[in-house]
Amino acid sequence: MSAVAPAWSPSSEQMQSSRLWRFMRKHECATYPQLCERAARDPDWFWDALTKELGIVWSAPYRAVMDTSSGLPFTRWFPGGLLNAYDSAVLRHRRSNPNGVAIIGETEAGTVRQLTYAQLEDAVEQTAAGLRAIGVKRGVAVGLYLPLVIENAVALLACTKLGAIAVPLFSGFGAEAIRQRLADADARVLITADGAVRRGRPVAMKPIADQAAAALPQLTHQVVVACAGIDVAMQAGRDLAWDDLPRLDPVPTEAMRADEPLLLLYTSGTTGRPKGTVHGHA
C-alpha cells in the first residue's frame, strides 16, 4: 500500500516556535520519537515534567507521580496531591492577565460575546454559589444539556469549583438518551436551555428535558438558560431560570484528589447501553 501524503506539514519555523518543541529542547530530546521513547521508558519523569510545563496548580503537592503498588491497571496518579482544575483553567490566568480574553461565544447569526478572565471568574463564582444553594456539592452529578453558549462553559467550571461531577449531554439528544445517561449518573440537577437556534430557526430543548426529567425521580432541580427566546413551561419547586439562581457570597473551591471525578462522559450507546467514562481533575 502506498503512503498517503499528509494534507499539511508545519514549516521548520512553525515547529520550532511550538510549545512541544520548547518542551523537547528543555528536556534535551532532539526528535519527537526520542521524546516518545523517553516518556514510555520513564513515565514518572514525563508526567511530572508535563504537569510543570502546563502550569497545573496544586493546593497540596503530590508525594509521587504514580503508585502502582496494586498493579499497573490500578495505578493511582499523583497520590497525596490536591488540586482543582478550576484553579488551573481560570484563576491562575485571572491573577496574571485579568483583562485578557478568556472565552468567546459566537451565535449562528454572528453575534459575539466575550468574557475576560476577571469576568469569567465573576460569572463562575456567582453561578457556583447559586448552584451550591440548590444542593450541588462535592460528588453530586449535574447534567449539562445545553447548546454551545458561554453559559455552558460557566456551568462546567462552576461544577468543577464545587467538586461536582459534570455530565455533558449532546444538545441534539432525545429524551430517552438524556434519561439513560442521567439515571446512570444518578444526577440530581440538570442545567438546560429553552432551546437552540439551528439554521436560523429556534429548536426547543426544554420540553425534551422535561420529558426526561419526568422519569428521573432523583432529579430535584432544572436550571434553564434563555438561549433562543422560546416561551417554556416552568414547574414550580423544580425549575428555575439561570438568571434567578440565588446571588450569594462566593463559596470555597474544593480541594480534590487527582483521581476524583470531574467529568462523566458517555459513549454513544451504538452497540449497547451508553458507558460512562470518568475524567479526573488531573
mmCIF file of C-alpha atoms in Angstrom:
data_model
loop_
_atom_site.group_PDB
_atom_site.id
_atom_site.type_symbol
_atom_site.label_atom_id
_atom_site.label_comp_id
_atom_site.label_asym_id
_atom_site.label_seq_id
_atom_site.Cartn_x
_atom_site.Cartn_y
_atom_site.Cartn_z
ATOM 1 C CA MET A 1 0.000 0.000 0.000
ATOM 2 C CA SER A 2 1.422 3.384 -0.973
ATOM 3 C CA ALA A 3 1.886 6.021 1.709
ATOM 4 C CA VAL A 4 -0.658 8.827 1.810
ATOM 5 C CA ALA A 5 0.879 12.273 1.653
ATOM 6 C CA PRO A 6 -0.008 14.494 4.613
ATOM 7 C CA ALA A 7 -2.538 17.222 3.910
ATOM 8 C CA TRP A 8 -0.325 19.721 5.723
ATOM 9 C CA SER A 9 3.074 19.787 7.351
ATOM 10 C CA PRO A 10 4.402 22.578 9.564
ATOM 11 C CA SER A 11 7.384 24.586 8.451
ATOM 12 C CA SER A 12 10.626 24.364 10.397
ATOM 13 C CA GLU A 13 9.920 27.816 11.832
ATOM 14 C CA GLN A 14 6.428 26.777 12.949
ATOM 15 C CA MET A 15 7.740 23.627 14.585
ATOM 16 C CA GLN A 16 10.488 25.428 16.445
ATOM 17 C CA SER A 17 8.080 28.042 17.820
ATOM 18 C CA SER A 18 5.666 25.431 19.197
ATOM 19 C CA ARG A 19 5.247 24.562 22.870
ATOM 20 C CA LEU A 20 6.038 20.931 22.064
ATOM 21 C CA TRP A 21 9.385 21.911 20.549
ATOM 22 C CA ARG A 22 10.145 24.100 23.568
ATOM 23 C CA PHE A 23 9.378 21.169 25.877
ATOM 24 C CA MET A 24 11.644 18.892 23.836
ATOM 25 C CA ARG A 25 14.531 21.379 23.926
ATOM 26 C CA LYS A 26 14.160 21.881 27.671
ATOM 27 C CA HIS A 27 14.490 18.134 28.240
ATOM 28 C CA GLU A 28 17.178 17.536 25.600
ATOM 29 C CA CYS A 29 15.060 15.414 23.274
ATOM 30 C CA ALA A 30 16.294 16.050 19.739
ATOM 31 C CA THR A 31 13.315 14.467 17.975
ATOM 32 C CA TYR A 32 9.681 13.676 18.699
ATOM 33 C CA PRO A 33 10.276 9.884 18.528
ATOM 34 C CA GLN A 34 13.055 10.358 21.086
ATOM 35 C CA LEU A 35 10.610 12.158 23.389
ATOM 36 C CA CYS A 36 8.060 9.350 22.980
ATOM 37 C CA GLU A 37 10.690 6.715 23.713
ATOM 38 C CA ARG A 38 11.841 8.502 26.866
ATOM 39 C CA ALA A 39 8.251 9.012 28.054
ATOM 40 C CA ALA A 40 7.486 5.303 27.598
ATOM 41 C CA ARG A 41 10.671 4.317 29.416
ATOM 42 C CA ASP A 42 10.212 6.760 32.296
ATOM 43 C CA PRO A 43 6.552 7.785 32.730
ATOM 44 C CA ASP A 44 7.246 9.242 36.181
ATOM 45 C CA TRP A 45 9.641 11.760 34.634
ATOM 46 C CA PHE A 46 7.314 12.567 31.739
ATOM 47 C CA TRP A 47 4.124 13.250 33.691
ATOM 48 C CA ASP A 48 5.943 15.215 36.382
ATOM 49 C CA ALA A 49 7.655 17.345 33.728
ATOM 50 C CA LEU A 50 4.413 17.815 31.813
ATOM 51 C CA THR A 51 2.369 18.984 34.804
ATOM 52 C CA LYS A 52 5.070 21.571 35.496
ATOM 53 C CA GLU A 53 5.207 22.633 31.831
ATOM 54 C CA LEU A 54 1.427 23.085 31.737
ATOM 55 C CA GLY A 55 1.436 25.080 34.961
ATOM 56 C CA ILE A 56 -1.003 22.795 36.768
ATOM 57 C CA VAL A 57 -1.822 24.403 40.124
ATOM 58 C CA TRP A 58 -1.685 22.170 43.218
ATOM 59 C CA SER A 59 -3.011 23.229 46.612
ATOM 60 C CA ALA A 60 -1.057 20.347 48.184
ATOM 61 C CA PRO A 61 1.939 18.738 46.444
ATOM 62 C CA TYR A 62 1.880 15.113 45.366
ATOM 63 C CA ARG A 63 4.353 12.760 47.032
ATOM 64 C CA ALA A 64 4.776 10.640 43.879
ATOM 65 C CA VAL A 65 3.619 10.692 40.271
ATOM 66 C CA MET A 66 2.426 7.082 40.158
ATOM 67 C CA ASP A 67 1.557 4.473 42.774
ATOM 68 C CA THR A 68 1.487 1.069 41.078
ATOM 69 C CA SER A 69 1.531 -0.991 44.286
ATOM 70 C CA SER A 70 -1.869 -2.524 43.456
ATOM 71 C CA GLY A 71 -0.794 -3.389 39.903
ATOM 72 C CA LEU A 72 -0.342 -1.315 36.759
ATOM 73 C CA PRO A 73 -4.044 -1.433 35.758
ATOM 74 C CA PHE A 74 -4.909 0.118 39.137
ATOM 75 C CA THR A 75 -2.334 2.908 39.095
ATOM 76 C CA ARG A 76 -3.081 5.812 41.431
ATOM 77 C CA TRP A 77 -1.948 9.086 39.944
ATOM 78 C CA PHE A 78 -0.334 11.884 41.957
ATOM 79 C CA PRO A 79 -1.078 10.377 45.407
ATOM 80 C CA GLY A 80 -1.128 12.931 48.197
ATOM 81 C CA GLY A 81 -1.705 15.802 45.797
ATOM 82 C CA LEU A 82 -4.738 18.079 45.992
ATOM 83 C CA LEU A 83 -5.962 20.427 43.279
ATOM 84 C CA ASN A 84 -8.999 21.757 41.484
ATOM 85 C CA ALA A 85 -8.975 22.088 37.701
ATOM 86 C CA TYR A 86 -10.771 25.450 38.041
ATOM 87 C CA ASP A 87 -7.592 26.936 39.545
ATOM 88 C CA SER A 88 -5.518 25.915 36.529
ATOM 89 C CA ALA A 89 -8.166 26.769 33.933
ATOM 90 C CA VAL A 90 -9.213 30.186 35.232
ATOM 91 C CA LEU A 91 -7.748 31.525 38.468
ATOM 92 C CA ARG A 92 -4.063 31.447 37.535
ATOM 93 C CA HIS A 93 -4.870 33.442 34.379
ATOM 94 C CA ARG A 94 -7.131 35.766 36.358
ATOM 95 C CA ARG A 95 -4.177 36.609 38.583
ATOM 96 C CA SER A 96 -1.664 37.162 35.770
ATOM 97 C CA ASN A 97 -3.881 38.560 32.999
ATOM 98 C CA PRO A 98 -7.289 39.662 34.348
ATOM 99 C CA ASN A 99 -8.205 41.688 31.265
ATOM 100 C CA GLY A 100 -7.163 39.031 28.768
ATOM 101 C CA VAL A 101 -9.936 37.423 26.720
ATOM 102 C CA ALA A 102 -10.813 34.096 28.316
ATOM 103 C CA ILE A 103 -13.733 32.947 26.215
ATOM 104 C CA ILE A 104 -15.506 33.989 23.016
ATOM 105 C CA GLY A 105 -19.022 32.917 22.112
ATOM 106 C CA GLU A 106 -20.478 33.485 18.652
ATOM 107 C CA THR A 107 -24.053 32.740 17.658
ATOM 108 C CA GLU A 108 -25.146 31.341 14.334
ATOM 109 C CA ALA A 109 -26.263 34.875 13.406
ATOM 110 C CA GLY A 110 -22.783 36.235 14.107
ATOM 111 C CA THR A 111 -23.435 37.917 17.458
ATOM 112 C CA VAL A 112 -20.244 37.758 19.522
ATOM 113 C CA ARG A 113 -19.861 37.788 23.315
ATOM 114 C CA GLN A 114 -16.556 37.835 25.127
ATOM 115 C CA LEU A 115 -15.552 37.413 28.745
ATOM 116 C CA THR A 116 -12.213 38.412 30.203
ATOM 117 C CA TYR A 117 -10.643 36.196 32.842
ATOM 118 C CA ALA A 118 -11.892 38.586 35.525
ATOM 119 C CA GLN A 119 -15.433 38.473 34.104
ATOM 120 C CA LEU A 120 -15.293 34.696 33.742
ATOM 121 C CA GLU A 121 -14.214 34.314 37.361
ATOM 122 C CA ASP A 122 -17.090 36.548 38.483
ATOM 123 C CA ALA A 123 -19.588 34.519 36.427
ATOM 124 C CA VAL A 124 -18.285 31.180 37.706
ATOM 125 C CA GLU A 125 -18.203 32.328 41.336
ATOM 126 C CA GLN A 126 -21.764 33.652 41.139
ATOM 127 C CA THR A 127 -23.033 30.502 39.429
ATOM 128 C CA ALA A 128 -21.204 28.183 41.828
ATOM 129 C CA ALA A 129 -22.692 29.943 44.851
ATOM 130 C CA GLY A 130 -26.168 29.703 43.319
ATOM 131 C CA LEU A 131 -25.771 26.020 42.485
ATOM 132 C CA ARG A 132 -24.450 25.323 45.970
ATOM 133 C CA ALA A 133 -27.640 26.855 47.386
ATOM 134 C CA ILE A 134 -29.775 24.318 45.483
ATOM 135 C CA GLY A 135 -27.756 21.319 46.635
ATOM 136 C CA VAL A 136 -24.859 20.983 44.204
ATOM 137 C CA LYS A 137 -21.771 19.914 46.128
ATOM 138 C CA ARG A 138 -18.802 17.584 46.016
ATOM 139 C CA GLY A 139 -19.674 14.285 44.340
ATOM 140 C CA VAL A 140 -23.126 15.354 43.066
ATOM 141 C CA ALA A 141 -23.690 14.714 39.345
ATOM 142 C CA VAL A 142 -25.042 17.602 37.249
ATOM 143 C CA GLY A 143 -26.306 17.171 33.686
ATOM 144 C CA LEU A 144 -25.367 19.841 31.131
ATOM 145 C CA TYR A 145 -27.888 19.718 28.276
ATOM 146 C CA LEU A 146 -27.043 22.993 26.567
ATOM 147 C CA PRO A 147 -26.126 24.438 23.185
ATOM 148 C CA LEU A 148 -22.633 25.830 22.628
ATOM 149 C CA VAL A 149 -23.071 29.055 24.569
ATOM 150 C CA ILE A 150 -20.874 30.789 27.140
ATOM 151 C CA GLU A 151 -23.178 29.628 29.942
ATOM 152 C CA ASN A 152 -22.239 26.047 29.081
ATOM 153 C CA ALA A 153 -18.587 26.744 29.914
ATOM 154 C CA VAL A 154 -19.532 28.745 33.017
ATOM 155 C CA ALA A 155 -21.731 25.892 34.273
ATOM 156 C CA LEU A 156 -18.956 23.350 33.707
ATOM 157 C CA LEU A 157 -16.426 25.480 35.576
ATOM 158 C CA ALA A 158 -18.877 26.139 38.424
ATOM 159 C CA CYS A 159 -19.392 22.388 38.837
ATOM 160 C CA THR A 160 -15.618 21.936 38.749
ATOM 161 C CA LYS A 161 -15.097 24.502 41.517
ATOM 162 C CA LEU A 162 -17.699 22.778 43.705
ATOM 163 C CA GLY A 163 -16.226 19.313 43.216
ATOM 164 C CA ALA A 164 -19.427 18.218 41.479
ATOM 165 C CA ILE A 165 -19.384 15.796 38.534
ATOM 166 C CA ALA A 166 -20.417 17.365 35.233
ATOM 167 C CA VAL A 167 -22.279 15.142 32.755
ATOM 168 C CA PRO A 168 -22.194 16.828 29.313
ATOM 169 C CA LEU A 169 -25.077 15.875 27.013
ATOM 170 C CA PHE A 170 -25.263 16.472 23.259
ATOM 171 C CA SER A 171 -27.788 19.226 22.548
ATOM 172 C CA GLY A 172 -29.390 17.098 19.830
ATOM 173 C CA PHE A 173 -30.231 14.162 22.119
ATOM 174 C CA GLY A 174 -33.789 12.975 22.558
ATOM 175 C CA ALA A 175 -35.478 12.453 25.913
ATOM 176 C CA GLU A 176 -34.611 8.762 26.260
ATOM 177 C CA ALA A 177 -30.909 9.319 25.556
ATOM 178 C CA ILE A 178 -30.852 12.026 28.226
ATOM 179 C CA ARG A 179 -32.799 9.899 30.703
ATOM 180 C CA GLN A 180 -30.462 6.918 30.274
ATOM 181 C CA ARG A 181 -27.339 8.931 30.987
ATOM 182 C CA LEU A 182 -28.722 10.963 33.876
ATOM 183 C CA ALA A 183 -30.197 7.856 35.500
ATOM 184 C CA ASP A 184 -26.882 6.027 35.237
ATOM 185 C CA ALA A 185 -25.033 9.044 36.691
ATOM 186 C CA ASP A 186 -27.650 9.499 39.441
ATOM 187 C CA ALA A 187 -27.756 13.190 38.516
ATOM 188 C CA ARG A 188 -29.616 15.480 40.911
ATOM 189 C CA VAL A 189 -29.589 18.681 38.834
ATOM 190 C CA LEU A 190 -29.969 19.336 35.107
ATOM 191 C CA ILE A 191 -28.865 22.600 33.528
ATOM 192 C CA THR A 192 -30.653 23.058 30.222
ATOM 193 C CA ALA A 193 -31.908 25.770 27.856
ATOM 194 C CA ASP A 194 -35.192 26.936 26.449
ATOM 195 C CA GLY A 195 -33.797 25.934 23.077
ATOM 196 C CA ALA A 196 -31.121 26.460 20.468
ATOM 197 C CA VAL A 197 -31.038 28.229 17.119
ATOM 198 C CA ARG A 198 -30.150 25.963 14.210
ATOM 199 C CA ARG A 199 -30.072 27.208 10.619
ATOM 200 C CA GLY A 200 -31.878 30.326 11.706
ATOM 201 C CA ARG A 201 -34.756 28.522 13.401
ATOM 202 C CA PRO A 202 -35.375 28.074 17.141
ATOM 203 C CA VAL A 203 -35.400 24.422 18.217
ATOM 204 C CA ALA A 204 -36.962 23.709 21.618
ATOM 205 C CA MET A 205 -34.868 21.827 24.192
ATOM 206 C CA LYS A 206 -36.737 22.378 27.454
ATOM 207 C CA PRO A 207 -39.715 20.129 26.527
ATOM 208 C CA ILE A 208 -37.251 17.312 25.779
ATOM 209 C CA ALA A 209 -35.519 17.902 29.113
ATOM 210 C CA ASP A 210 -38.922 17.880 30.844
ATOM 211 C CA GLN A 211 -39.800 14.539 29.280
ATOM 212 C CA ALA A 212 -36.532 13.035 30.524
ATOM 213 C CA ALA A 213 -36.916 14.620 33.971
ATOM 214 C CA ALA A 214 -40.391 13.128 34.388
ATOM 215 C CA ALA A 215 -38.767 9.677 34.525
ATOM 216 C CA LEU A 216 -35.997 10.723 36.932
ATOM 217 C CA PRO A 217 -37.414 10.965 40.461
ATOM 218 C CA GLN A 218 -33.980 11.750 41.935
ATOM 219 C CA LEU A 219 -33.668 14.914 39.793
ATOM 220 C CA THR A 220 -34.526 17.758 42.151
ATOM 221 C CA HIS A 221 -33.833 20.847 40.044
ATOM 222 C CA GLN A 222 -33.704 22.066 36.464
ATOM 223 C CA VAL A 223 -31.899 25.331 35.755
ATOM 224 C CA VAL A 224 -32.960 26.907 32.455
ATOM 225 C CA VAL A 225 -30.776 29.230 30.365
ATOM 226 C CA ALA A 226 -32.599 31.565 27.970
ATOM 227 C CA CYS A 227 -30.833 30.993 24.637
ATOM 228 C CA ALA A 228 -33.464 31.036 21.894
ATOM 229 C CA GLY A 229 -36.270 33.297 23.106
ATOM 230 C CA ILE A 230 -38.743 30.413 23.392
ATOM 231 C CA ASP A 231 -41.540 30.528 25.971
ATOM 232 C CA VAL A 232 -41.334 27.358 28.062
ATOM 233 C CA ALA A 233 -43.321 25.897 30.929
ATOM 234 C CA MET A 234 -41.596 26.031 34.325
ATOM 235 C CA GLN A 235 -42.524 23.516 37.018
ATOM 236 C CA ALA A 236 -42.814 25.202 40.404
ATOM 237 C CA GLY A 237 -40.420 23.837 43.000
ATOM 238 C CA ARG A 238 -38.194 22.160 40.417
ATOM 239 C CA ASP A 239 -37.388 24.634 37.649
ATOM 240 C CA LEU A 240 -35.709 27.994 37.928
ATOM 241 C CA ALA A 241 -34.202 30.365 35.411
ATOM 242 C CA TRP A 242 -30.424 30.675 35.190
ATOM 243 C CA ASP A 243 -30.740 34.388 35.958
ATOM 244 C CA ASP A 244 -32.754 33.547 39.093
ATOM 245 C CA LEU A 245 -30.079 31.404 40.734
ATOM 246 C CA PRO A 246 -29.540 32.782 44.254
ATOM 247 C CA ARG A 247 -26.956 35.574 44.349
ATOM 248 C CA LEU A 248 -24.794 34.783 47.346
ATOM 249 C CA ASP A 249 -21.272 35.306 48.610
ATOM 250 C CA PRO A 250 -18.596 33.143 46.955
ATOM 251 C CA VAL A 251 -18.108 29.636 48.292
ATOM 252 C CA PRO A 252 -14.754 27.854 48.777
ATOM 253 C CA THR A 253 -13.149 25.948 45.922
ATOM 254 C CA GLU A 254 -12.972 22.251 46.786
ATOM 255 C CA ALA A 255 -9.512 20.679 47.045
ATOM 256 C CA MET A 256 -9.777 17.415 45.121
ATOM 257 C CA ARG A 257 -7.632 14.323 44.775
ATOM 258 C CA ALA A 258 -6.262 13.853 41.275
ATOM 259 C CA ASP A 259 -8.429 10.780 40.709
ATOM 260 C CA GLU A 260 -11.717 12.288 41.928
ATOM 261 C CA PRO A 261 -14.259 12.661 39.103
ATOM 262 C CA LEU A 262 -14.504 15.919 37.184
ATOM 263 C CA LEU A 263 -16.454 14.744 34.130
ATOM 264 C CA LEU A 264 -18.577 11.722 33.322
ATOM 265 C CA LEU A 265 -18.508 11.363 29.540
ATOM 266 C CA TYR A 266 -20.831 8.814 27.976
ATOM 267 C CA THR A 267 -20.176 6.731 24.903
ATOM 268 C CA SER A 268 -22.670 6.822 22.052
ATOM 269 C CA GLY A 269 -24.505 3.655 23.056
ATOM 270 C CA THR A 270 -24.494 2.441 19.451
ATOM 271 C CA THR A 271 -23.790 -1.193 20.357
ATOM 272 C CA GLY A 272 -25.341 -1.288 23.816
ATOM 273 C CA ARG A 273 -26.034 0.858 26.835
ATOM 274 C CA PRO A 274 -24.031 4.106 26.987
ATOM 275 C CA LYS A 275 -20.947 3.652 29.141
ATOM 276 C CA GLY A 276 -19.724 6.450 31.385
ATOM 277 C CA THR A 277 -16.020 7.230 31.182
ATOM 278 C CA VAL A 278 -14.523 9.156 34.087
ATOM 279 C CA HIS A 279 -12.178 12.127 33.701
ATOM 280 C CA GLY A 280 -10.470 13.201 36.923
ATOM 281 C CA HIS A 281 -9.013 16.555 37.963
ATOM 282 C CA ALA A 282 -5.521 15.504 36.825
#
